[in-house]
C-alpha positions as a Python dict, from the first residue, in 0.01 Angstrom:
ca = {
    (1, 'L'): (0, 0, 0),
    (2, 'V'): (-252, -263, -115),
    (3, 'K'): (33, -461, -275),
    (4, 'N'): (210, -453, 64),
    (5, 'N'): (-92, -636, 212),
    (6, 'I'): (-238, -335, 393),
    (7, 'H'): (-616, -369, 387),
    (8, 'P'): (-809, -103, 187),
    (9, 'T'): (-1026, -25, 493),
    (10, 'V'): (-714, 74, 690),
    (11, 'I'): (-590, 289, 399),
    (12, 'I'): (-932, 461, 376),
    (13, 'S'): (-923, 531, 750),
    (14, 'G'): (-570, 680, 716),
    (15, 'Y'): (-672, 898, 421),
    (16, 'R'): (-971, 1037, 613),
    (17, 'M'): (-749, 1121, 913),
    (18, 'A'): (-497, 1292, 683),
    (19, 'M'): (-771, 1493, 509),
    (20, 'K'): (-922, 1616, 839),
    (21, 'E'): (-580, 1716, 973),
    (22, 'A'): (-491, 1890, 643),
    (23, 'I'): (-813, 2098, 648),
    (24, 'K'): (-757, 2190, 1013),
    (25, 'Y'): (-396, 2294, 941),
    (26, 'I'): (-488, 2509, 638),
    (27, 'Q'): (-758, 2695, 831),
    (28, 'A'): (-532, 2754, 1130),
    (29, 'N'): (-197, 2837, 965),
    (30, 'L'): (-224, 2901, 591),
    (31, 'S'): (-540, 3109, 541),
    (32, 'V'): (-529, 3489, 515),
    (33, 'P'): (-843, 3704, 558),
    (34, 'V'): (-903, 3920, 249),
    (35, 'D'): (-951, 4227, 474),
    (36, 'Q'): (-583, 4213, 579),
    (37, 'L'): (-462, 4237, 218),
    (38, 'D'): (-472, 4531, -22),
    (39, 'Q'): (-751, 4595, -274),
    (40, 'D'): (-566, 4421, -558),
    (41, 'V'): (-625, 4081, -398),
    (42, 'L'): (-927, 4003, -620),
    (43, 'L'): (-735, 4102, -932),
    (44, 'N'): (-451, 3873, -820),
    (45, 'I'): (-694, 3583, -761),
    (46, 'A'): (-830, 3622, -1115),
    (47, 'K'): (-477, 3662, -1259),
    (48, 'T'): (-359, 3343, -1082),
    (49, 'T'): (-653, 3149, -1228),
    (50, 'L'): (-597, 3284, -1580),
    (51, 'S'): (-215, 3256, -1577),
    (52, 'S'): (-209, 2901, -1713),
    (53, 'K'): (-511, 2947, -1941),
    (54, 'F'): (-550, 3044, -2304),
    (55, 'V'): (-636, 3410, -2229),
    (56, 'G'): (-342, 3448, -1988),
    (57, 'T'): (-167, 3686, -2231),
    (58, 'E'): (-458, 3931, -2199),
    (59, 'S'): (-489, 3881, -1822),
    (60, 'E'): (-467, 4257, -1744),
    (61, 'L'): (-791, 4323, -1937),
    (62, 'F'): (-978, 4008, -1835),
    (63, 'T'): (-898, 4030, -1462),
    (64, 'K'): (-1056, 4377, -1445),
    (65, 'I'): (-1361, 4262, -1644),
    (66, 'I'): (-1405, 3954, -1422),
    (67, 'V'): (-1375, 4139, -1089),
    (68, 'D'): (-1614, 4416, -1202),
    (69, 'A'): (-1862, 4154, -1329),
    (70, 'V'): (-1866, 3960, -1001),
    (71, 'K'): (-1900, 4278, -791),
    (72, 'S'): (-2193, 4397, -1005),
    (73, 'V'): (-2413, 4092, -924),
    (74, 'K'): (-2386, 4118, -545),
    (75, 'I'): (-2707, 4020, -363),
    (76, 'T'): (-2773, 3994, 11),
    (77, 'N'): (-2976, 3698, 138),
    (78, 'A'): (-3223, 3693, 428),
    (79, 'A'): (-2945, 3619, 677),
    (80, 'G'): (-2761, 3935, 566),
    (81, 'K'): (-2480, 3743, 398),
    (82, 'A'): (-2350, 3866, 62),
    (83, 'K'): (-2373, 3627, -233),
    (84, 'Y'): (-2224, 3660, -580),
    (85, 'P'): (-2416, 3422, -813),
    (86, 'V'): (-2200, 3339, -1115),
    (87, 'N'): (-2506, 3223, -1313),
    (88, 'Q'): (-2624, 3587, -1323),
    (89, 'I'): (-2320, 3665, -1541),
    (90, 'N'): (-2382, 3578, -1904),
    (91, 'I'): (-2086, 3511, -2134),
    (92, 'I'): (-2162, 3565, -2503),
    (93, 'K'): (-1921, 3505, -2790),
    (94, 'S'): (-1881, 3700, -3112),
    (95, 'H'): (-1643, 3623, -3400),
    (96, 'G'): (-1408, 3890, -3521),
    (97, 'Q'): (-1125, 4110, -3386),
    (98, 'S'): (-889, 3999, -3110),
    (99, 'S'): (-967, 3892, -2754),
    (100, 'S'): (-838, 4233, -2638),
    (101, 'E'): (-1160, 4384, -2783),
    (102, 'S'): (-1372, 4192, -2527),
    (103, 'Q'): (-1592, 4412, -2309),
    (104, 'L'): (-1817, 4415, -2004),
    (105, 'V'): (-2183, 4514, -2044),
    (106, 'A'): (-2244, 4620, -1683),
    (107, 'G'): (-2595, 4599, -1542),
    (108, 'G'): (-2740, 4432, -1849),
    (109, 'Y'): (-2821, 4094, -2001),
    (110, 'A'): (-2749, 4019, -2366),
    (111, 'I'): (-2869, 3739, -2595),
    (112, 'Q'): (-2765, 3648, -2947),
    (113, 'A'): (-3094, 3721, -3123),
    (114, 'F'): (-3250, 3977, -3357),
    (115, 'R'): (-3585, 4141, -3431),
    (116, 'C'): (-3834, 3933, -3629),
    (117, 'S'): (-3896, 4221, -3868),
    (118, 'Q'): (-3680, 4511, -3984),
    (119, 'E'): (-3981, 4741, -3933),
    (120, 'M'): (-3974, 4683, -3557),
    (121, 'P'): (-3797, 4944, -3338),
    (122, 'T'): (-3433, 4880, -3238),
    (123, 'Y'): (-3457, 5074, -2911),
    (124, 'I'): (-3724, 5060, -2639),
    (125, 'A'): (-3699, 5271, -2322),
    (126, 'N'): (-3875, 5167, -1995),
    (127, 'A'): (-3945, 4828, -2152),
    (128, 'K'): (-4226, 4600, -2039),
    (129, 'I'): (-4114, 4248, -2128),
    (130, 'A'): (-4341, 3949, -2204),
    (131, 'L'): (-4192, 3597, -2216),
    (132, 'L'): (-4383, 3325, -2403),
    (133, 'D'): (-4327, 2953, -2449),
    (134, 'F'): (-4579, 2906, -2733),
    (135, 'D'): (-4617, 2995, -3101),
    (136, 'L'): (-4769, 3316, -3230),
    (137, 'K'): (-4904, 3175, -3556),
    (138, 'R'): (-5234, 3149, -3736),
    (139, 'H'): (-5454, 2918, -3527),
    (140, 'R'): (-5491, 2564, -3660),
    (141, 'M'): (-5711, 2283, -3540),
    (142, 'S'): (-5533, 2016, -3340),
    (143, 'M'): (-5431, 1679, -3488),
    (144, 'G'): (-5719, 1446, -3573),
    (145, 'V'): (-5984, 1721, -3582),
    (146, 'N'): (-6163, 1755, -3918),
    (147, 'I'): (-6416, 2020, -4019),
    (148, 'V'): (-6664, 1912, -4288),
    (149, 'I'): (-6790, 2215, -4483),
    (150, 'D'): (-7061, 2209, -4752),
    (151, 'D'): (-7093, 2582, -4817),
    (152, 'P'): (-6790, 2767, -4969),
    (153, 'E'): (-6884, 3081, -4775),
    (154, 'E'): (-6850, 2888, -4450),
    (155, 'L'): (-6494, 2793, -4550),
    (156, 'E'): (-6398, 3160, -4568),
    (157, 'R'): (-6557, 3227, -4229),
    (158, 'V'): (-6356, 2941, -4071),
    (159, 'R'): (-6035, 3085, -4216),
    (160, 'Q'): (-6127, 3432, -4088),
    (161, 'K'): (-6201, 3290, -3742),
    (162, 'E'): (-5858, 3121, -3733),
    (163, 'M'): (-5700, 3461, -3805),
    (164, 'D'): (-5915, 3638, -3547),
    (165, 'I'): (-5813, 3395, -3269),
    (166, 'T'): (-5445, 3485, -3317),
    (167, 'K'): (-5528, 3855, -3361),
    (168, 'E'): (-5720, 3857, -3030),
    (169, 'K'): (-5434, 3677, -2856),
    (170, 'I'): (-5180, 3939, -2973),
    (171, 'K'): (-5421, 4225, -2887),
    (172, 'K'): (-5450, 4101, -2527),
    (173, 'I'): (-5069, 4082, -2495),
    (174, 'V'): (-5023, 4434, -2639),
    (175, 'D'): (-5310, 4586, -2436),
    (176, 'A'): (-5141, 4468, -2115),
    (177, 'G'): (-4863, 4718, -2193),
    (178, 'T'): (-4609, 4488, -2361),
    (179, 'T'): (-4334, 4670, -2555),
    (180, 'V'): (-4082, 4382, -2584),
    (181, 'L'): (-4170, 4018, -2653),
    (182, 'F'): (-3948, 3708, -2645),
    (183, 'T'): (-4071, 3359, -2737),
    (184, 'T'): (-3898, 3022, -2747),
    (185, 'K'): (-4112, 2921, -3048),
    (186, 'G'): (-4196, 3085, -3383),
    (187, 'I'): (-4378, 3401, -3494),
    (188, 'D'): (-4524, 3393, -3847),
    (189, 'D'): (-4567, 3688, -4088),
    (190, 'F'): (-4935, 3721, -4003),
    (191, 'A'): (-4865, 3770, -3629),
    (192, 'M'): (-4562, 3986, -3706),
    (193, 'K'): (-4781, 4243, -3885),
    (194, 'Y'): (-4986, 4312, -3570),
    (195, 'L'): (-4673, 4334, -3353),
    (196, 'V'): (-4514, 4584, -3598),
    (197, 'D'): (-4833, 4795, -3594),
    (198, 'A'): (-4819, 4802, -3212),
    (199, 'G'): (-4449, 4907, -3213),
    (200, 'V'): (-4338, 4595, -3022),
    (201, 'L'): (-3979, 4465, -3045),
    (202, 'A'): (-4015, 4086, -3076),
    (203, 'A'): (-3754, 3807, -3098),
    (204, 'R'): (-3836, 3443, -3175),
    (205, 'R'): (-3670, 3108, -3104),
    (206, 'V'): (-3484, 3242, -2800),
    (207, 'D'): (-3289, 2972, -2616),
    (208, 'K'): (-3479, 2825, -2317),
    (209, 'K'): (-3180, 2882, -2087),
    (210, 'D'): (-3161, 3251, -2185),
    (211, 'I'): (-3534, 3312, -2146),
    (212, 'K'): (-3531, 3163, -1794),
    (213, 'R'): (-3244, 3395, -1698),
    (214, 'I'): (-3429, 3695, -1845),
    (215, 'A'): (-3734, 3597, -1637),
    (216, 'K'): (-3520, 3592, -1323),
    (217, 'C'): (-3352, 3928, -1397),
    (218, 'T'): (-3657, 4127, -1512),
    (219, 'G'): (-3922, 3970, -1288),
    (220, 'A'): (-4126, 3850, -1588),
    (221, 'Q'): (-4322, 3524, -1581),
    (222, 'L'): (-4266, 3268, -1856),
    (223, 'L'): (-4609, 3167, -1991),
    (224, 'L'): (-4683, 2824, -2139),
    (225, 'T'): (-5040, 2923, -2230),
    (226, 'M'): (-5284, 3215, -2194),
    (227, 'A'): (-5575, 2988, -2103),
    (228, 'T'): (-5767, 3058, -1781),
    (229, 'M'): (-5966, 2827, -1553),
    (230, 'D'): (-6287, 2951, -1717),
    (231, 'G'): (-6178, 2837, -2063),
    (232, 'D'): (-6102, 3190, -2188),
    (233, 'E'): (-5768, 3346, -2276),
    (234, 'E'): (-5622, 3648, -2098),
    (235, 'F'): (-5286, 3817, -2035),
    (236, 'D'): (-5241, 3981, -1694),
    (237, 'P'): (-5001, 4282, -1673),
    (238, 'K'): (-4842, 4121, -1363),
    (239, 'Y'): (-4679, 3865, -1598),
    (240, 'L'): (-4463, 4144, -1747),
    (241, 'G'): (-4105, 4214, -1645),
    (242, 'G'): (-3929, 4549, -1649),
    (243, 'A'): (-3601, 4696, -1774),
    (244, 'D'): (-3470, 5050, -1828),
    (245, 'E'): (-3397, 4986, -2194),
    (246, 'V'): (-3386, 4711, -2456),
    (247, 'V'): (-3170, 4773, -2761),
    (248, 'E'): (-3054, 4571, -3063),
    (249, 'K'): (-2692, 4617, -3171),
    (250, 'R'): (-2468, 4451, -3424),
    (251, 'V'): (-2137, 4321, -3285),
    (252, 'G'): (-1901, 4163, -3536),
    (253, 'D'): (-2099, 3925, -3759),
    (254, 'N'): (-2393, 3881, -3521),
    (255, 'D'): (-2689, 4078, -3389),
    (256, 'F'): (-2738, 4098, -3013),
    (257, 'I'): (-3028, 4224, -2801),
    (258, 'F'): (-2911, 4401, -2483),
    (259, 'I'): (-3148, 4428, -2185),
    (260, 'K'): (-3012, 4700, -1954),
    (261, 'G'): (-3124, 4803, -1608),
    (262, 'C'): (-3309, 4483, -1512),
    (263, 'Q'): (-3555, 4556, -1230),
    (264, 'A'): (-3579, 4228, -1036),
    (265, 'Q'): (-3218, 4108, -1004),
    (266, 'K'): (-2880, 4234, -1108),
    (267, 'A'): (-2730, 4081, -1420),
    (268, 'T'): (-2413, 4142, -1619),
    (269, 'T'): (-2285, 4025, -1955),
    (270, 'I'): (-1929, 3968, -2072),
    (271, 'L'): (-1894, 3997, -2449),
    (272, 'V'): (-1595, 3788, -2563),
    (273, 'R'): (-1433, 3853, -2901),
    (274, 'G'): (-1200, 3613, -3082),
    (275, 'A'): (-1077, 3498, -3421),
    (276, 'N'): (-1255, 3161, -3436),
    (277, 'E'): (-1489, 2922, -3253),
    (278, 'F'): (-1209, 2730, -3077),
    (279, 'M'): (-1056, 3046, -2932),
    (280, 'L'): (-1396, 3169, -2811),
    (281, 'D'): (-1485, 2835, -2647),
    (282, 'E'): (-1149, 2820, -2467),
    (283, 'A'): (-1180, 3185, -2357),
    (284, 'E'): (-1530, 3117, -2220),
    (285, 'R'): (-1406, 2821, -2011),
    (286, 'S'): (-1113, 3025, -1876),
    (287, 'I'): (-1334, 3321, -1782),
    (288, 'H'): (-1588, 3092, -1610),
    (289, 'D'): (-1310, 2939, -1394),
    (290, 'A'): (-1188, 3285, -1292),
    (291, 'L'): (-1543, 3407, -1218),
    (292, 'C'): (-1596, 3110, -983),
    (293, 'A'): (-1262, 3171, -808),
    (294, 'V'): (-1334, 3543, -748),
    (295, 'S'): (-1692, 3471, -638),
    (296, 'R'): (-1577, 3205, -386),
    (297, 'T'): (-1312, 3442, -248),
    (298, 'M'): (-1560, 3723, -193),
    (299, 'E'): (-1811, 3487, -28),
    (300, 'S'): (-1560, 3310, 202),
    (301, 'N'): (-1345, 3622, 258),
    (302, 'A'): (-1025, 3413, 291),
    (303, 'V'): (-740, 3312, 59),
    (304, 'V'): (-438, 3080, 71),
    (305, 'P'): (-95, 3117, -98),
    (306, 'G'): (-61, 2956, -442),
    (307, 'G'): (239, 2821, -633),
    (308, 'G'): (247, 2489, -444),
    (309, 'A'): (290, 2656, -102),
    (310, 'C'): (-11, 2485, 59),
    (311, 'E'): (73, 2138, -72),
    (312, 'T'): (438, 2156, 43),
    (313, 'A'): (344, 2282, 392),
    (314, 'L'): (76, 2012, 427),
    (315, 'S'): (315, 1740, 309),
    (316, 'L'): (572, 1824, 578),
    (317, 'H'): (309, 1863, 849),
    (318, 'L'): (141, 1530, 763),
    (319, 'E'): (478, 1348, 765),
    (320, 'D'): (521, 1460, 1127),
    (321, 'Y'): (155, 1382, 1202),
    (322, 'A'): (193, 1027, 1062),
    (323, 'R'): (471, 952, 1313),
    (324, 'T'): (227, 1004, 1601),
    (325, 'F'): (50, 677, 1503),
    (326, 'D'): (190, 332, 1582),
    (327, 'S'): (-66, 151, 1360),
    (328, 'Y'): (-97, 78, 988),
    (329, 'E'): (-266, 418, 938),
    (330, 'Q'): (81, 573, 965),
    (331, 'W'): (169, 439, 619),
    (332, 'A'): (-152, 571, 461),
    (333, 'I'): (-101, 922, 606),
    (334, 'A'): (267, 922, 494),
    (335, 'E'): (165, 825, 139),
    (336, 'F'): (-105, 1095, 142),
    (337, 'A'): (167, 1348, 233),
    (338, 'E'): (391, 1219, -48),
    (339, 'A'): (108, 1245, -303),
    (340, 'L'): (53, 1615, -222),
    (341, 'L'): (403, 1695, -355),
    (342, 'T'): (283, 1599, -704),
    (343, 'I'): (129, 1948, -743),
    (344, 'P'): (450, 2156, -705),
    (345, 'K'): (642, 1890, -903),
    (346, 'V'): (405, 1911, -1201),
    (347, 'L'): (400, 2294, -1184),
    (348, 'A'): (779, 2301, -1211),
    (349, 'Q'): (788, 2041, -1491),
    (350, 'N'): (525, 2231, -1693),
    (351, 'A'): (748, 2539, -1679),
    (352, 'A'): (1049, 2330, -1795),
    (353, 'M'): (1230, 2386, -1461),
    (354, 'D'): (1427, 2147, -1241),
    (355, 'A'): (1147, 2009, -1022),
    (356, 'I'): (1377, 1831, -775),
    (357, 'D'): (1590, 2141, -711),
    (358, 'L'): (1292, 2376, -665),
    (359, 'L'): (1103, 2129, -446),
    (360, 'A'): (1408, 2087, -221),
    (361, 'A'): (1437, 2466, -176),
    (362, 'L'): (1064, 2489, -101),
    (363, 'R'): (1073, 2205, 153),
    (364, 'V'): (1369, 2362, 337),
    (365, 'R'): (1181, 2690, 385),
    (366, 'H'): (856, 2528, 496),
    (367, 'H'): (1043, 2302, 739),
    (368, 'A'): (1213, 2610, 888),
    (369, 'S'): (874, 2784, 929),
    (370, 'Q'): (720, 2482, 1106),
    (371, 'A'): (1019, 2389, 1323),
    (372, 'G'): (1149, 2726, 1443),
    (373, 'Q'): (1002, 2993, 1669),
    (374, 'D'): (1174, 3279, 1485),
    (375, 'E'): (911, 3523, 1349),
    (376, 'K'): (1120, 3586, 1037),
    (377, 'K'): (1129, 3214, 957),
    (378, 'K'): (753, 3189, 1025),
    (379, 'E'): (704, 3401, 711),
    (380, 'Y'): (848, 3112, 505),
    (381, 'R'): (505, 2938, 530),
    (382, 'W'): (381, 3170, 253),
    (383, 'Y'): (658, 3063, 14),
    (384, 'G'): (565, 2909, -321),
    (385, 'L'): (725, 2858, -663),
    (386, 'D'): (829, 3149, -886),
    (387, 'L'): (848, 2973, -1221),
    (388, 'T'): (934, 3289, -1415),
    (389, 'N'): (1265, 3336, -1233),
    (390, 'N'): (1330, 2968, -1143),
    (391, 'T'): (1328, 3031, -768),
    (392, 'V'): (1094, 3040, -465),
    (393, 'R'): (924, 3351, -326),
    (394, 'N'): (654, 3479, -89),
    (395, 'S'): (334, 3400, -281),
    (396, 'V'): (117, 3636, -73),
    (397, 'T'): (326, 3948, -141),
    (398, 'A'): (366, 3839, -506),
    (399, 'G'): (-14, 3819, -537),
    (400, 'V'): (-27, 3446, -625),
    (401, 'L'): (-341, 3356, -432),
    (402, 'E'): (-621, 3099, -439),
    (403, 'P'): (-965, 3094, -265),
    (404, 'L'): (-963, 2901, 65),
    (405, 'V'): (-1297, 2732, -20),
    (406, 'S'): (-1164, 2598, -352),
    (407, 'K'): (-851, 2455, -187),
    (408, 'L'): (-1051, 2277, 85),
    (409, 'K'): (-1300, 2137, -168),
    (410, 'S'): (-1018, 2012, -392),
    (411, 'L'): (-868, 1818, -99),
    (412, 'K'): (-1205, 1672, 1),
    (413, 'F'): (-1307, 1568, -351),
    (414, 'A'): (-965, 1419, -434),
    (415, 'T'): (-969, 1215, -111),
    (416, 'E'): (-1324, 1094, -177),
    (417, 'A'): (-1226, 994, -533),
    (418, 'A'): (-928, 791, -404),
    (419, 'I'): (-1148, 625, -139),
    (420, 'T'): (-1411, 535, -402),
    (421, 'I'): (-1145, 363, -614),
    (422, 'L'): (-1013, 175, -309),
    (423, 'R'): (-1360, 35, -242),
    (424, 'I'): (-1354, -147, -578),
    (425, 'D'): (-1252, -513, -529),
    (426, 'D'): (-1249, -644, -886),
    (427, 'L'): (-1277, -499, -1231),
    (428, 'I'): (-1458, -691, -1503),
    (429, 'R'): (-1380, -570, -1852),
    (430, 'V'): (-1601, -670, -2145),
    (431, 'D'): (-1419, -675, -2478),
    (432, 'P'): (-1590, -463, -2742),
    (433, 'D'): (-1752, -638, -3039),
    (434, 'P'): (-1500, -700, -3317),
    (435, 'Q'): (-1536, -448, -3597),
    (436, 'P'): (-1601, -592, -3945),
    (437, 'Q'): (-1300, -562, -4174),
}
């Protein structure tokens, strides 16, 4: 369009009109409330998301895990609206066995960590959890502080005092009722001895991201220091979080600590198994995509047909809509409609099918649904591609569904990206420095 001397501002205006009309059309004609569909709709949403992914072959197992995981973290906000926060679902990876051995740890949070000492208990019931962001080591003077000692006996007293400071610190933590302790820093052998004597299960060098999530789930407070305003040190029992049980288990080659029955917020963990690191990383990305899709569907309570149905219907509608303008915007809206057909084309090409033939069949059905008043033909608006059988079919009855929110956001973001590129007048490229031979 720019090469045909149409000004970018006019094109941007046309794209915005096309986007607004497309969103309006989807909401009015292509969205289906989840309540009107059967209970398998969430499984179908997850299956559609996973179908083109690495774990698609195990979709039966993973769809059930994903739907159960999202349902288990349901929270209701002050306005009474249900929310399903995906960040409350932890995905942990463990080498060994096949992906079909993956499992859901419902109502619990798991981290890849282990006890500091083998003498510590592996199971704690009715756990009181303390979260620390400092070392539990023998106290040392800070940098630049020197102690000059003349008497050898004084040296021993200084050493003893350094030990006593740490001992008192641990005693205050244990006396508050702590039975489980996680820290982002280290715990030395000296501190470990006192924790073992108290029967505390402690883990060190826990990832900062994990410890923040544990704080949210259990209601514990992450402490940077035990210092008070008066210059003393104390540990208040209100800093502790609660859980029904904390247990250490070995899964594959790694040890994991499972926190079950978190008291503040619901949390769930998906344990993914796989042969190697690449498979596990790819499985994690695929599961995260599906979790987001199911969560959005349950929050928005509406879905749209997949398999290129939305894009084809929008393309035909926007072609007609473009003809209602007698200005330059008509060309921008028509090109926007043409660009939407890229989605069904690429879907067909990826499945090694005849894209032109399938697209023609799809366009015929969507044109019939938009042009005619016949109720039977109106059902054609749900038609999308069936790439297994090289034909077109009703995507809603086939269970090929996508969340309405995701579809609308995709359209908005893609349009904004195109508009951003159109705003660029010139591109200056700096050649990289020549590499020495």
